[in-house]
Short mmCIF file of C-alpha atoms and ligand atoms in Angstrom, two decimals:
data_model
loop_
_atom_site.label_atom_id
_atom_site.label_comp_id
_atom_site.label_asym_id
_atom_site.label_seq_id
_atom_site.Cartn_x
_atom_site.Cartn_y
_atom_site.Cartn_z
CA MET A 835 72.66 125.45 88.03
CA LEU A 836 75.64 126.19 90.30
CA ARG A 837 79.03 125.07 89.07
CA ILE A 838 81.36 123.52 91.58
CA SER A 839 85.11 123.22 92.01
CA VAL A 840 86.73 120.84 94.49
CA ILE A 841 90.26 121.85 95.46
CA GLY A 842 92.38 118.96 96.70
CA THR A 843 91.43 115.56 95.31
CA GLY A 844 92.75 113.23 97.95
CA TYR A 845 90.45 110.87 99.71
CA LEU A 846 87.90 113.48 100.75
CA GLY A 847 88.10 115.66 97.63
CA ALA A 848 87.86 112.87 95.06
CA THR A 849 84.84 111.40 96.83
CA HIS A 850 83.21 114.81 97.23
CA ALA A 851 83.80 115.70 93.56
CA ALA A 852 82.22 112.45 92.36
CA GLY A 853 79.37 112.89 94.84
CA MET A 854 78.66 116.43 93.62
CA ALA A 855 78.57 115.17 90.03
CA GLU A 856 76.16 112.44 91.10
CA LEU A 857 73.95 115.15 92.64
CA GLY A 858 73.74 116.69 89.18
CA PHE A 859 76.37 119.45 89.21
CA GLU A 860 79.12 120.23 86.74
CA VAL A 861 82.30 119.70 88.72
CA LEU A 862 85.98 120.55 88.26
CA GLY A 863 88.41 118.82 90.62
CA VAL A 864 91.81 120.51 91.03
CA ASP A 865 94.94 118.97 92.44
CA ASN A 866 98.50 120.28 92.41
CA ASN A 867 99.73 116.73 91.80
CA PRO A 868 99.52 116.23 87.99
CA ALA A 869 99.75 112.43 88.29
CA LYS A 870 96.74 112.33 90.60
CA ALA A 871 94.72 114.66 88.36
CA ALA A 872 95.64 112.54 85.31
CA SER A 873 94.63 109.31 87.02
CA LEU A 874 91.27 110.74 88.10
CA SER A 875 90.73 112.24 84.61
CA ALA A 876 91.14 108.74 83.23
CA GLY A 877 88.43 107.58 85.64
CA ARG A 878 90.87 105.78 87.94
CA VAL A 879 90.66 106.16 91.74
CA PRO A 880 94.15 105.87 93.27
CA PHE A 881 92.89 104.38 96.57
CA HIS A 882 90.49 101.68 97.69
CA GLU A 883 86.93 102.84 98.32
CA PRO A 884 83.95 100.60 97.55
CA GLY A 885 81.61 102.08 94.91
CA LEU A 886 83.76 105.13 94.17
CA PRO A 887 85.51 103.89 90.99
CA GLU A 888 82.15 103.24 89.29
CA LEU A 889 80.70 106.60 90.38
CA LEU A 890 83.76 108.56 89.34
CA ALA A 891 84.32 106.80 86.02
CA GLY A 892 80.61 107.18 85.17
CA HIS A 893 80.65 110.95 85.61
CA VAL A 894 84.02 111.44 83.91
CA ALA A 895 82.50 109.57 80.98
CA ASP A 896 79.28 111.63 80.93
CA GLY A 897 81.34 114.84 81.02
CA ARG A 898 79.92 116.18 84.29
CA LEU A 899 83.19 115.63 86.14
CA ARG A 900 86.70 116.57 85.11
CA PHE A 901 90.02 117.09 86.82
CA GLY A 902 92.93 119.44 86.30
CA THR A 903 95.75 121.25 88.03
CA SER A 904 94.85 124.92 87.47
CA LEU A 905 93.37 127.03 90.24
CA VAL A 906 93.01 129.87 87.70
CA GLU A 907 90.70 127.64 85.68
CA ALA A 908 88.74 126.79 88.85
CA ALA A 909 88.45 130.53 89.67
CA GLU A 910 86.89 131.19 86.28
CA PHE A 911 84.71 128.07 86.26
CA ALA A 912 82.86 127.73 89.57
CA ASP A 913 80.31 129.50 91.74
CA VAL A 914 81.08 127.35 94.79
CA HIS A 915 84.63 126.23 95.63
CA PHE A 916 85.09 123.41 98.13
CA LEU A 917 88.44 123.33 99.94
CA CYS A 918 89.34 119.67 100.53
CA VAL A 919 93.10 119.90 100.97
CA GLY A 920 94.97 118.04 103.70
CA THR A 921 95.68 119.49 107.14
CA PRO A 922 98.36 117.05 108.31
CA PRO A 923 99.97 117.14 111.74
CA GLY A 924 102.67 119.78 112.12
CA VAL A 925 104.68 120.91 115.11
CA ASN A 926 103.50 119.37 118.45
CA GLY A 927 100.52 117.74 116.75
CA ALA A 928 99.03 121.09 115.70
CA ALA A 929 97.44 121.04 112.25
CA ASP A 930 99.61 122.30 109.39
CA LEU A 931 97.39 124.73 107.48
CA SER A 932 99.84 125.60 104.71
CA GLN A 933 97.88 123.74 102.01
CA LEU A 934 94.75 125.76 102.82
CA TYR A 935 96.62 129.03 102.56
CA SER A 936 98.32 128.13 99.31
CA ALA A 937 94.97 127.04 97.81
CA LEU A 938 93.51 130.45 98.66
CA ASP A 939 96.61 132.24 97.39
CA GLY A 940 96.29 130.42 94.05
CA LEU A 941 92.52 130.83 93.74
CA VAL A 942 91.24 134.09 95.18
CA PRO A 943 93.28 136.67 93.17
CA HIS A 944 91.94 135.08 89.96
CA LEU A 945 88.24 135.08 90.85
CA THR A 946 86.15 136.67 88.10
CA ARG A 947 82.73 136.61 89.78
CA ASN A 948 81.08 136.62 93.18
CA CYS A 949 81.36 133.22 94.78
CA LEU A 950 81.26 131.07 97.88
CA ILE A 951 84.33 129.28 99.23
CA VAL A 952 83.44 126.34 101.46
CA GLY A 953 85.97 124.76 103.80
CA LYS A 954 85.59 121.02 104.26
CA SER A 955 89.06 120.20 105.60
CA THR A 956 89.33 119.47 109.33
CA VAL A 957 90.83 122.55 111.00
CA PRO A 958 91.51 123.96 114.43
CA VAL A 959 88.77 126.23 115.70
CA GLY A 960 89.47 129.82 114.64
CA THR A 961 90.96 128.92 111.26
CA ALA A 962 87.98 130.13 109.20
CA GLU A 963 88.16 133.55 110.79
CA ALA A 964 91.84 133.83 109.87
CA LEU A 965 91.09 132.66 106.32
CA THR A 966 88.36 135.30 106.00
CA SER A 967 91.00 138.01 106.53
CA ARG A 968 93.28 136.42 103.96
CA ILE A 969 90.44 136.25 101.42
CA ALA A 970 89.63 139.92 102.01
CA GLU A 971 93.28 140.82 101.30
CA LEU A 972 93.44 138.73 98.11
CA ALA A 973 90.01 139.26 96.49
CA PRO A 974 90.00 141.38 93.31
CA ASP A 975 88.20 144.73 93.58
CA GLY A 976 84.46 144.50 93.05
CA ILE A 977 84.31 140.74 93.63
CA SER A 978 82.44 139.56 96.69
CA VAL A 979 83.73 136.33 98.22
CA ASP A 980 81.91 134.58 101.06
CA LEU A 981 83.44 131.85 103.25
CA ALA A 982 81.47 129.02 104.87
CA TRP A 983 82.53 125.91 106.81
CA ASN A 984 80.89 122.61 105.99
CA PRO A 985 82.78 119.84 107.79
CA GLU A 986 82.76 116.33 106.41
CA PHE A 987 81.83 113.27 108.47
CA LEU A 988 82.32 110.52 105.91
CA ARG A 989 83.81 107.22 106.99
CA GLU A 990 86.40 105.49 104.83
CA GLY A 991 84.89 102.34 103.44
CA HIS A 992 81.42 103.96 103.38
CA ALA A 993 82.41 107.25 101.78
CA VAL A 994 80.05 107.17 98.81
CA TYR A 995 76.98 106.52 100.94
CA ASP A 996 78.03 109.11 103.53
CA THR A 997 78.54 111.73 100.79
CA LEU A 998 75.22 111.16 99.06
CA ARG A 999 73.22 110.62 102.23
CA PRO A 1000 75.07 112.41 105.07
CA ASN A 1001 73.74 111.70 108.55
CA ARG A 1002 73.87 115.44 109.19
CA LEU A 1003 74.90 118.57 107.32
CA VAL A 1004 76.63 121.32 109.24
CA PHE A 1005 76.73 124.77 107.62
CA GLY A 1006 78.90 127.33 109.39
CA VAL A 1007 77.88 130.56 107.66
CA THR A 1008 78.02 134.31 108.11
CA THR A 1009 75.46 135.39 105.47
CA PRO A 1010 72.02 134.23 104.25
CA ASP A 1011 73.46 133.94 100.73
CA ALA A 1012 75.97 131.35 101.89
CA GLU A 1013 73.22 129.31 103.55
CA TRP A 1014 71.10 129.58 100.38
CA ALA A 1015 73.96 128.34 98.18
CA LEU A 1016 74.70 125.39 100.47
CA ARG A 1017 71.03 124.45 100.55
CA GLN A 1018 71.08 124.40 96.73
CA VAL A 1019 74.18 122.21 96.67
CA TYR A 1020 72.72 119.72 99.13
CA ALA A 1021 69.08 119.95 98.01
CA THR A 1022 68.88 116.21 97.23
CA PRO A 1023 70.13 114.85 100.59
CA ILE A 1024 68.14 117.51 102.45
CA ALA A 1025 64.98 116.42 100.61
CA ALA A 1026 65.85 112.82 101.50
CA GLY A 1027 65.93 113.71 105.20
CA SER A 1028 69.55 114.61 106.11
CA PRO A 1029 69.21 117.05 109.02
CA VAL A 1030 70.81 120.49 108.64
CA VAL A 1031 72.53 122.41 111.43
CA ILE A 1032 73.06 126.09 110.66
CA THR A 1033 75.65 127.75 112.84
CA ASN A 1034 78.60 130.13 112.92
CA LEU A 1035 82.11 129.38 111.69
CA PRO A 1036 83.80 128.38 114.98
CA THR A 1037 80.95 126.07 115.99
CA ALA A 1038 81.10 124.31 112.62
CA GLU A 1039 84.87 123.84 112.95
CA LEU A 1040 84.56 122.57 116.50
CA ILE A 1041 81.68 120.17 115.72
CA LYS A 1042 83.99 118.24 113.44
CA VAL A 1043 86.94 117.85 115.80
CA SER A 1044 84.77 117.20 118.82
CA ALA A 1045 82.88 114.46 116.94
CA ASN A 1046 86.15 112.67 116.22
CA ALA A 1047 87.45 113.28 119.76
CA PHE A 1048 84.23 111.83 121.15
CA LEU A 1049 84.49 108.73 118.97
CA ALA A 1050 88.10 108.28 120.09
CA THR A 1051 86.97 108.68 123.70
CA LYS A 1052 84.38 105.94 123.29
CA ILE A 1053 86.95 103.56 121.84
CA SER A 1054 89.55 104.28 124.51
CA PHE A 1055 86.92 104.01 127.24
CA ILE A 1056 86.00 100.49 126.18
CA ASN A 1057 89.67 99.61 125.76
CA ALA A 1058 90.35 100.82 129.31
CA MET A 1059 87.52 98.52 130.42
CA ALA A 1060 89.15 95.74 128.40
CA GLU A 1061 92.30 96.22 130.47
CA LEU A 1062 90.23 95.71 133.62
CA CYS A 1063 88.46 92.73 132.08
CA ASP A 1064 91.82 91.09 131.43
CA LEU A 1065 92.71 91.44 135.08
CA THR A 1066 89.44 90.23 136.50
CA GLY A 1067 87.96 87.54 134.26
CA ALA A 1068 85.23 89.85 132.98
CA ASP A 1069 84.30 89.88 129.28
CA VAL A 1070 84.54 93.17 127.42
CA THR A 1071 82.34 92.17 124.49
CA LEU A 1072 79.42 91.30 126.76
CA LEU A 1073 80.14 94.41 128.79
CA ALA A 1074 79.92 96.51 125.61
CA ASP A 1075 76.71 94.75 124.55
CA ALA A 1076 75.14 95.49 127.91
CA LEU A 1077 76.27 99.12 127.86
CA GLY A 1078 75.01 99.46 124.30
CA HIS A 1079 71.49 98.43 125.24
CA ASP A 1080 71.27 101.76 127.00
CA ASP A 1081 70.45 104.00 124.08
CA ARG A 1082 72.01 106.95 125.88
CA ILE A 1083 75.31 105.11 125.37
CA GLY A 1084 74.79 103.02 122.20
CA ARG A 1085 76.80 100.00 121.04
CA LYS A 1086 78.64 101.68 118.16
CA PHE A 1087 82.34 102.49 118.67
CA LEU A 1088 82.52 100.21 121.70
CA GLY A 1089 84.57 97.66 119.78
CA ALA A 1090 87.48 96.88 122.09
CA GLY A 1091 90.73 95.62 120.63
CA LEU A 1092 93.77 97.17 119.05
CA GLY A 1093 92.43 100.73 119.22
CA TYR A 1094 91.89 103.44 116.69
CA GLY A 1095 94.11 104.62 113.87
CA GLY A 1096 93.82 106.22 110.46
CA GLY A 1097 94.29 109.70 109.10
CA CYS A 1098 91.64 111.31 111.31
CA LEU A 1099 90.98 110.17 114.88
CA PRO A 1100 94.59 110.12 116.20
CA LYS A 1101 95.54 113.36 114.43
CA ASP A 1102 92.35 115.19 115.40
CA VAL A 1103 92.67 114.27 119.08
CA ARG A 1104 96.23 115.60 119.16
CA ALA A 1105 95.33 118.71 117.15
CA LEU A 1106 92.50 119.48 119.57
CA ILE A 1107 94.90 119.19 122.51
CA ALA A 1108 97.33 121.51 120.72
CA ARG A 1109 94.65 124.09 119.86
CA ALA A 1110 93.14 124.06 123.35
CA THR A 1111 96.61 124.55 124.81
CA GLU A 1112 97.20 127.51 122.48
CA LEU A 1113 93.91 128.98 123.69
CA GLY A 1114 95.05 128.56 127.31
CA ALA A 1115 92.51 125.78 127.88
CA GLY A 1116 94.88 122.80 127.94
CA GLU A 1117 93.38 121.60 131.24
CA SER A 1118 89.91 121.32 129.68
CA VAL A 1119 91.13 118.62 127.33
CA GLU A 1120 93.74 117.01 129.60
CA PHE A 1121 91.67 113.80 129.50
CA LEU A 1122 92.35 113.52 125.77
CA ARG A 1123 96.01 112.80 126.55
CA ASP A 1124 94.82 109.73 128.45
CA ILE A 1125 92.58 108.78 125.53
CA ASP A 1126 95.65 108.84 123.29
CA ALA A 1127 97.75 106.97 125.86
CA VAL A 1128 95.16 104.19 126.36
CA ASN A 1129 94.98 103.86 122.58
CA LEU A 1130 98.73 103.45 122.12
CA ARG A 1131 98.88 100.97 125.03
CA ARG A 1132 96.75 98.55 123.00
CA ARG A 1133 99.48 98.24 120.39
CA GLU A 1134 102.19 97.87 123.05
CA ARG A 1135 100.17 95.16 124.74
CA VAL A 1136 99.97 93.03 121.59
CA VAL A 1137 103.66 93.55 120.86
CA ARG A 1138 104.60 92.62 124.44
CA GLU A 1139 102.46 89.50 124.48
CA THR A 1140 103.77 88.37 121.10
CA LEU A 1141 107.38 88.88 122.16
CA GLY A 1142 106.59 86.94 125.34
CA LEU A 1143 105.37 84.03 123.22
CA LEU A 1144 108.56 84.17 121.19
CA GLY A 1145 110.90 83.90 124.15
CA GLY A 1146 110.96 87.47 125.45
CA ALA A 1147 111.68 90.99 124.28
CA LEU A 1148 115.46 90.65 124.55
CA ARG A 1149 115.94 87.74 122.20
CA PRO A 1150 112.70 86.89 120.46
CA SER A 1151 112.98 84.12 117.96
CA GLY A 1152 110.41 82.91 115.51
CA ARG A 1153 107.98 83.91 112.84
CA VAL A 1154 104.81 85.94 113.12
CA GLY A 1155 102.09 85.84 110.48
CA ILE A 1156 99.99 88.99 110.47
CA LEU A 1157 96.45 89.30 109.12
CA GLY A 1158 95.81 92.94 108.24
CA ALA A 1159 97.75 96.12 107.53
CA ALA A 1160 95.02 98.70 106.82
CA PHE A 1161 93.82 100.85 109.71
CA LYS A 1162 90.37 99.34 109.24
CA PRO A 1163 88.63 96.98 106.81
CA LEU A 1164 87.30 98.08 103.40
CA SER A 1165 90.22 100.50 103.14
CA ASP A 1166 93.79 100.47 101.85
CA ASP A 1167 94.71 103.39 104.12
CA VAL A 1168 97.68 102.66 106.37
CA ARG A 1169 98.05 106.12 107.92
CA ASP A 1170 98.70 105.58 111.63
CA SER A 1171 97.48 102.02 111.21
CA PRO A 1172 97.60 100.08 114.49
CA ALA A 1173 98.09 96.87 112.50
CA LEU A 1174 101.08 98.14 110.57
CA ASP A 1175 102.52 99.75 113.68
CA VAL A 1176 102.48 96.40 115.50
CA ALA A 1177 104.10 94.71 112.49
CA VAL A 1178 106.83 97.36 112.32
CA GLN A 1179 107.48 97.21 116.08
CA LEU A 1180 107.82 93.42 116.00
CA HIS A 1181 110.15 93.58 113.03
CA ALA A 1182 112.25 96.20 114.81
CA ALA A 1183 112.47 93.84 117.80
CA GLY A 1184 114.05 91.20 115.58
CA VAL A 1185 111.01 89.10 114.73
CA ASP A 1186 110.53 87.59 111.30
CA VAL A 1187 107.20 89.16 110.22
CA THR A 1188 105.04 88.41 107.18
CA VAL A 1189 101.91 90.46 106.53
CA PHE A 1190 98.82 89.87 104.42
CA ASP A 1191 96.13 92.45 103.74
CA PRO A 1192 93.41 92.10 101.10
CA ALA A 1193 93.79 95.71 99.87
CA ALA A 1194 96.60 97.57 101.60
CA THR A 1195 99.75 95.72 100.53
CA GLY A 1196 100.86 98.47 98.12
CA PRO A 1197 100.49 101.40 100.52
CA ALA A 1198 101.87 99.32 103.42
CA ARG A 1199 104.94 98.30 101.44
CA ALA A 1200 105.54 101.93 100.49
CA VAL A 1201 105.78 103.02 104.14
CA ALA A 1202 107.25 99.82 105.60
CA PRO A 1203 109.47 98.32 102.89
CA GLN A 1204 111.40 96.38 105.53
CA LEU A 1205 108.45 94.02 106.02
CA VAL A 1206 107.66 90.91 104.00
CA PHE A 1207 104.22 90.89 102.38
CA ALA A 1208 102.40 87.77 101.23
CA ALA A 1209 99.79 87.41 98.51
CA THR A 1210 97.42 85.28 100.58
CA ALA A 1211 96.56 84.74 104.23
CA ALA A 1212 97.87 81.17 104.09
CA ALA A 1213 101.19 82.33 102.63
CA ALA A 1214 101.57 84.92 105.41
CA LEU A 1215 100.97 82.23 108.01
CA HIS A 1216 103.43 79.75 106.51
CA GLU A 1217 105.49 78.27 109.37
CA ALA A 1218 104.37 81.04 111.72
CA ASP A 1219 104.86 80.52 115.44
CA VAL A 1220 102.26 83.14 116.30
CA VAL A 1221 99.38 84.52 114.23
CA LEU A 1222 98.05 88.03 114.83
CA HIS A 1223 94.63 89.16 113.60
CA LEU A 1224 95.03 92.94 113.46
CA THR A 1225 92.49 94.31 110.92
CA GLU A 1226 88.97 92.91 110.98
CA TRP A 1227 88.43 92.18 107.28
CA ARG A 1228 85.35 90.01 106.83
CA GLU A 1229 87.32 87.45 104.85
CA PHE A 1230 89.46 86.73 107.91
CA GLN A 1231 86.29 85.61 109.68
CA GLU A 1232 85.87 83.03 106.93
CA LEU A 1233 89.36 81.50 107.18
CA ASP A 1234 89.54 77.75 107.78
CA PRO A 1235 91.41 77.17 111.06
CA ALA A 1236 91.64 73.41 110.41
CA PHE A 1237 93.51 74.05 107.17
CA LEU A 1238 95.64 76.82 108.63
CA ARG A 1239 96.86 74.59 111.44
CA THR A 1240 98.60 72.51 108.76
CA VAL A 1241 100.37 75.63 107.50
CA VAL A 1242 101.72 77.12 110.72
CA ARG A 1243 104.43 75.91 113.10
CA GLY A 1244 102.84 77.08 116.36
CA ARG A 1245 99.08 77.18 116.78
CA VAL A 1246 98.67 80.42 118.69
CA ILE A 1247 96.43 83.19 117.41
CA ILE A 1248 95.79 86.55 119.06
CA ASP A 1249 92.53 88.07 117.86
CA ALA A 1250 93.39 91.69 118.55
CA ARG A 1251 90.11 92.89 117.02
CA ASN A 1252 87.81 90.56 118.98
CA THR A 1253 85.86 89.73 115.84
CA LEU A 1254 86.79 86.11 115.09
CA ASP A 1255 84.56 83.30 116.29
CA PRO A 1256 86.79 81.35 118.71
CA GLU A 1257 84.83 78.11 118.37
CA PRO A 1258 86.26 76.75 115.07
CA TRP A 1259 89.77 77.81 116.10
CA LEU A 1260 89.51 76.06 119.44
CA ALA A 1261 87.95 73.02 117.77
CA ALA A 1262 90.93 72.88 115.38
CA GLY A 1263 93.32 72.84 118.34
CA TRP A 1264 94.45 76.46 118.33
CA ASP A 1265 95.47 78.39 121.42
CA PHE A 1266 93.03 81.23 120.76
CA ARG A 1267 93.62 84.47 122.61
CA ALA A 1268 91.69 87.73 122.62
CA LEU A 1269 91.88 91.17 124.22
CA GLY A 1270 89.69 91.57 127.27
CA ARG A 1271 87.34 88.92 125.96
CA LEU A 1272 86.65 85.54 127.55
CA VAL A 1273 87.27 82.68 125.20
CA GLU A 1274 85.60 79.42 126.06
CA PRO A 1275 84.43 76.49 123.97
CA ARG A 1276 80.69 76.79 123.35
CA THR A 1277 80.39 73.13 124.25
CA ALA A 1278 81.83 73.72 127.73
CA PRO A 1279 79.38 72.87 130.48
CA ARG A 1280 77.70 76.05 131.61
CA VAL A 1281 77.73 76.96 135.25
CA VAL A 1282 74.05 77.16 136.06
CA PRO A 1283 73.40 79.27 139.12
CA VAL A 1284 71.71 77.14 141.77
CA VAL A 1285 68.71 78.84 143.24
CA THR A 1286 68.68 77.62 146.81
CA PRO A 1287 65.52 77.61 148.89
CA TYR A 1288 65.43 80.00 151.79
CA PRO A 1289 67.20 79.88 154.27
CA THR A 1290 70.52 80.11 152.43
CA PRO A 1291 72.95 77.47 153.72
CA SER A 1292 75.76 79.02 155.68
CA VAL A 1293 79.15 79.13 153.97
CA THR A 1294 82.11 77.85 155.96
CA ALA A 1295 85.76 78.86 155.57
CA ARG A 1296 86.37 75.38 154.12
CA ASP A 1297 83.76 75.96 151.41
CA LEU A 1298 85.46 79.16 150.43
CA ALA A 1299 88.85 77.49 150.17
CA ALA A 1300 87.55 74.74 147.86
CA PRO A 1301 87.66 75.59 144.13
CA SER A 1302 84.19 76.66 143.05
CA PRO A 1303 82.69 75.60 139.71
CA LEU A 1304 83.29 79.17 138.54
CA THR A 1305 86.97 79.00 139.48
CA ARG A 1306 87.26 75.71 137.62
CA LEU A 1307 85.60 77.21 134.58
CA ARG A 1308 87.95 80.17 134.69
CA ALA A 1309 90.90 77.82 134.81
CA ARG A 1310 89.74 76.32 131.54
CA VAL A 1311 89.32 79.63 129.92
CA ARG A 1312 92.19 80.48 127.68
CA ARG A 1313 92.87 84.12 127.72
CA THR A 1314 95.69 86.53 127.24
CA ALA A 1315 98.19 87.17 129.99
C1 LIG B 2218 86.46 108.94 111.17
C2 LIG B 2218 85.02 109.31 111.59
O1 LIG B 2218 84.33 108.12 111.96
C3 LIG B 2218 84.30 110.00 110.43
O2 LIG B 2218 83.00 110.41 110.85
C4 LIG B 2218 85.10 111.22 109.99
O3 LIG B 2218 84.49 111.88 108.89
C5 LIG B 2218 86.50 110.77 109.58
O4 LIG B 2218 87.14 110.12 110.71
C6 LIG B 2218 87.28 111.99 109.19
O5 LIG B 2218 87.54 112.84 110.06
O6 LIG B 2218 87.52 112.20 108.00
P1 LIG B 2218 87.50 106.98 109.68
O7 LIG B 2218 88.83 107.58 109.98
O8 LIG B 2218 87.16 106.59 108.27
O9 LIG B 2218 86.33 108.00 110.11
O10 LIG B 2218 87.39 105.68 110.56
P2 LIG B 2218 86.44 105.14 111.73
O11 LIG B 2218 85.41 104.26 111.16
O12 LIG B 2218 86.00 106.25 112.60
O13 LIG B 2218 87.48 104.23 112.52
C7 LIG B 2218 88.64 104.82 113.12
C8 LIG B 2218 89.45 103.80 113.84
O14 LIG B 2218 88.77 103.37 115.01
C9 LIG B 2218 89.77 102.54 113.05
O15 LIG B 2218 91.13 102.20 113.26
C10 LIG B 2218 88.86 101.49 113.66
O16 LIG B 2218 89.39 100.19 113.56
C11 LIG B 2218 88.80 101.96 115.10
N1 LIG B 2218 87.60 101.52 115.84
C12 LIG B 2218 86.37 101.90 115.42
C13 LIG B 2218 87.75 100.74 116.97
O17 LIG B 2218 88.87 100.38 117.39
N2 LIG B 2218 86.63 100.34 117.67
C14 LIG B 2218 85.39 100.71 117.26
O18 LIG B 2218 84.41 100.32 117.95
C15 LIG B 2218 85.26 101.50 116.12
#
């Protein structure tokens, strides 16, 4: 059976290593951070990912999975080496590839047998070709080293499932041997029905970034519609539902609210702009700048409205209780988190901010030590003038608004993720606001359209001037400014 090394054991690498062990392989994970390698060797996952601690600890215990810091050991051990190192944003948003190059520099000169190196990190198109040249320079005489690109599509919070049962497998290859080896590695998910796309290196690289750019586009599209909804009395959640019924569009990633964040979508959109510009095709992706701009406007909008509620941007006064710091639920990741960004911006404007997140307090405190963090939602909301719901953890949907009204000072909540049920909040006397979404008590009398018999009565100028039932309903609707 093939032996596997996974180089870089951050979020992607640790999950991939445990997943490969679960698929039956002997796996060595390598990280240049000894503390991380030691923690993983002890079966501890240093981030929040449902199901991963059990999987990882199980395979460390059964001996199929181990971790270390030596690329020389990896070179001697494995037949297939997965590159899972980070490609963080560098100059002008372009991806910084230095970790990929130093992994190859540490690995390839020490290879003792023919092998396959598989890139999983997200890279600008053209990277694999450049790495092929580097490998050719570094490979020991007589050793044949193949390079393939196998981008990863796992979602944080669902990483274990996505690793064991990927919704597609993309193999960018240049030789039949590389395809054969990847088919061996993924034999179990392929047998279970995961579709395989075989292609060349640049297509594989581009599939990954374009998938993330497309997802970002969907989110910013619906958020742009939310801006229009706010101005017109339309409802973005119903709009998204109706769009989603068209299966050419689909309902997923049409969740309007605070916009996207995390370590992938924002960075990948900017890296694609940077790479296209380098290639002289900046105009082709000009629209992605708008996608980014719409996304950042969502955060500004919540900050502006909150400051407005607290007496204005110049001299805001009061307390804000914030629900959520992670960039999305089921994660403790705060990289480019919209929630944390809003908290930091409000704090910088002079507002007294207290944050609660079910999982991300540690990482959030590390990057924003100036903020106050509470151990419970109720503690974060203590004497708050405004409450912001910024990360849609399920447990926030189960909060008791009647109890929380006794805790706060001002009963205003902005549901910036459009996922809370307004009814219990309104019933408990809260001023419930949302983003692009109509908020009305379910008990409100519905405006039933009157079907008039033909001929339609003529409408006079006086009729038009009088407030219609719809206008009256709109007046009752509490919505954001
Ligand atoms: C994303 C992709 O979904 C994965 O397929 C990909 O493998 C991964 O990036 C990566 O490149 O590694 P992830 O960053 O885990 O996964 O998060 P998503 O679930 O895509 O959510 C991204 C952001 O969009 C979150 O802040 C989320 O709150 C936001 N979002 C998502 C919305 O605002 N509205 C939606 O309808 C959906």
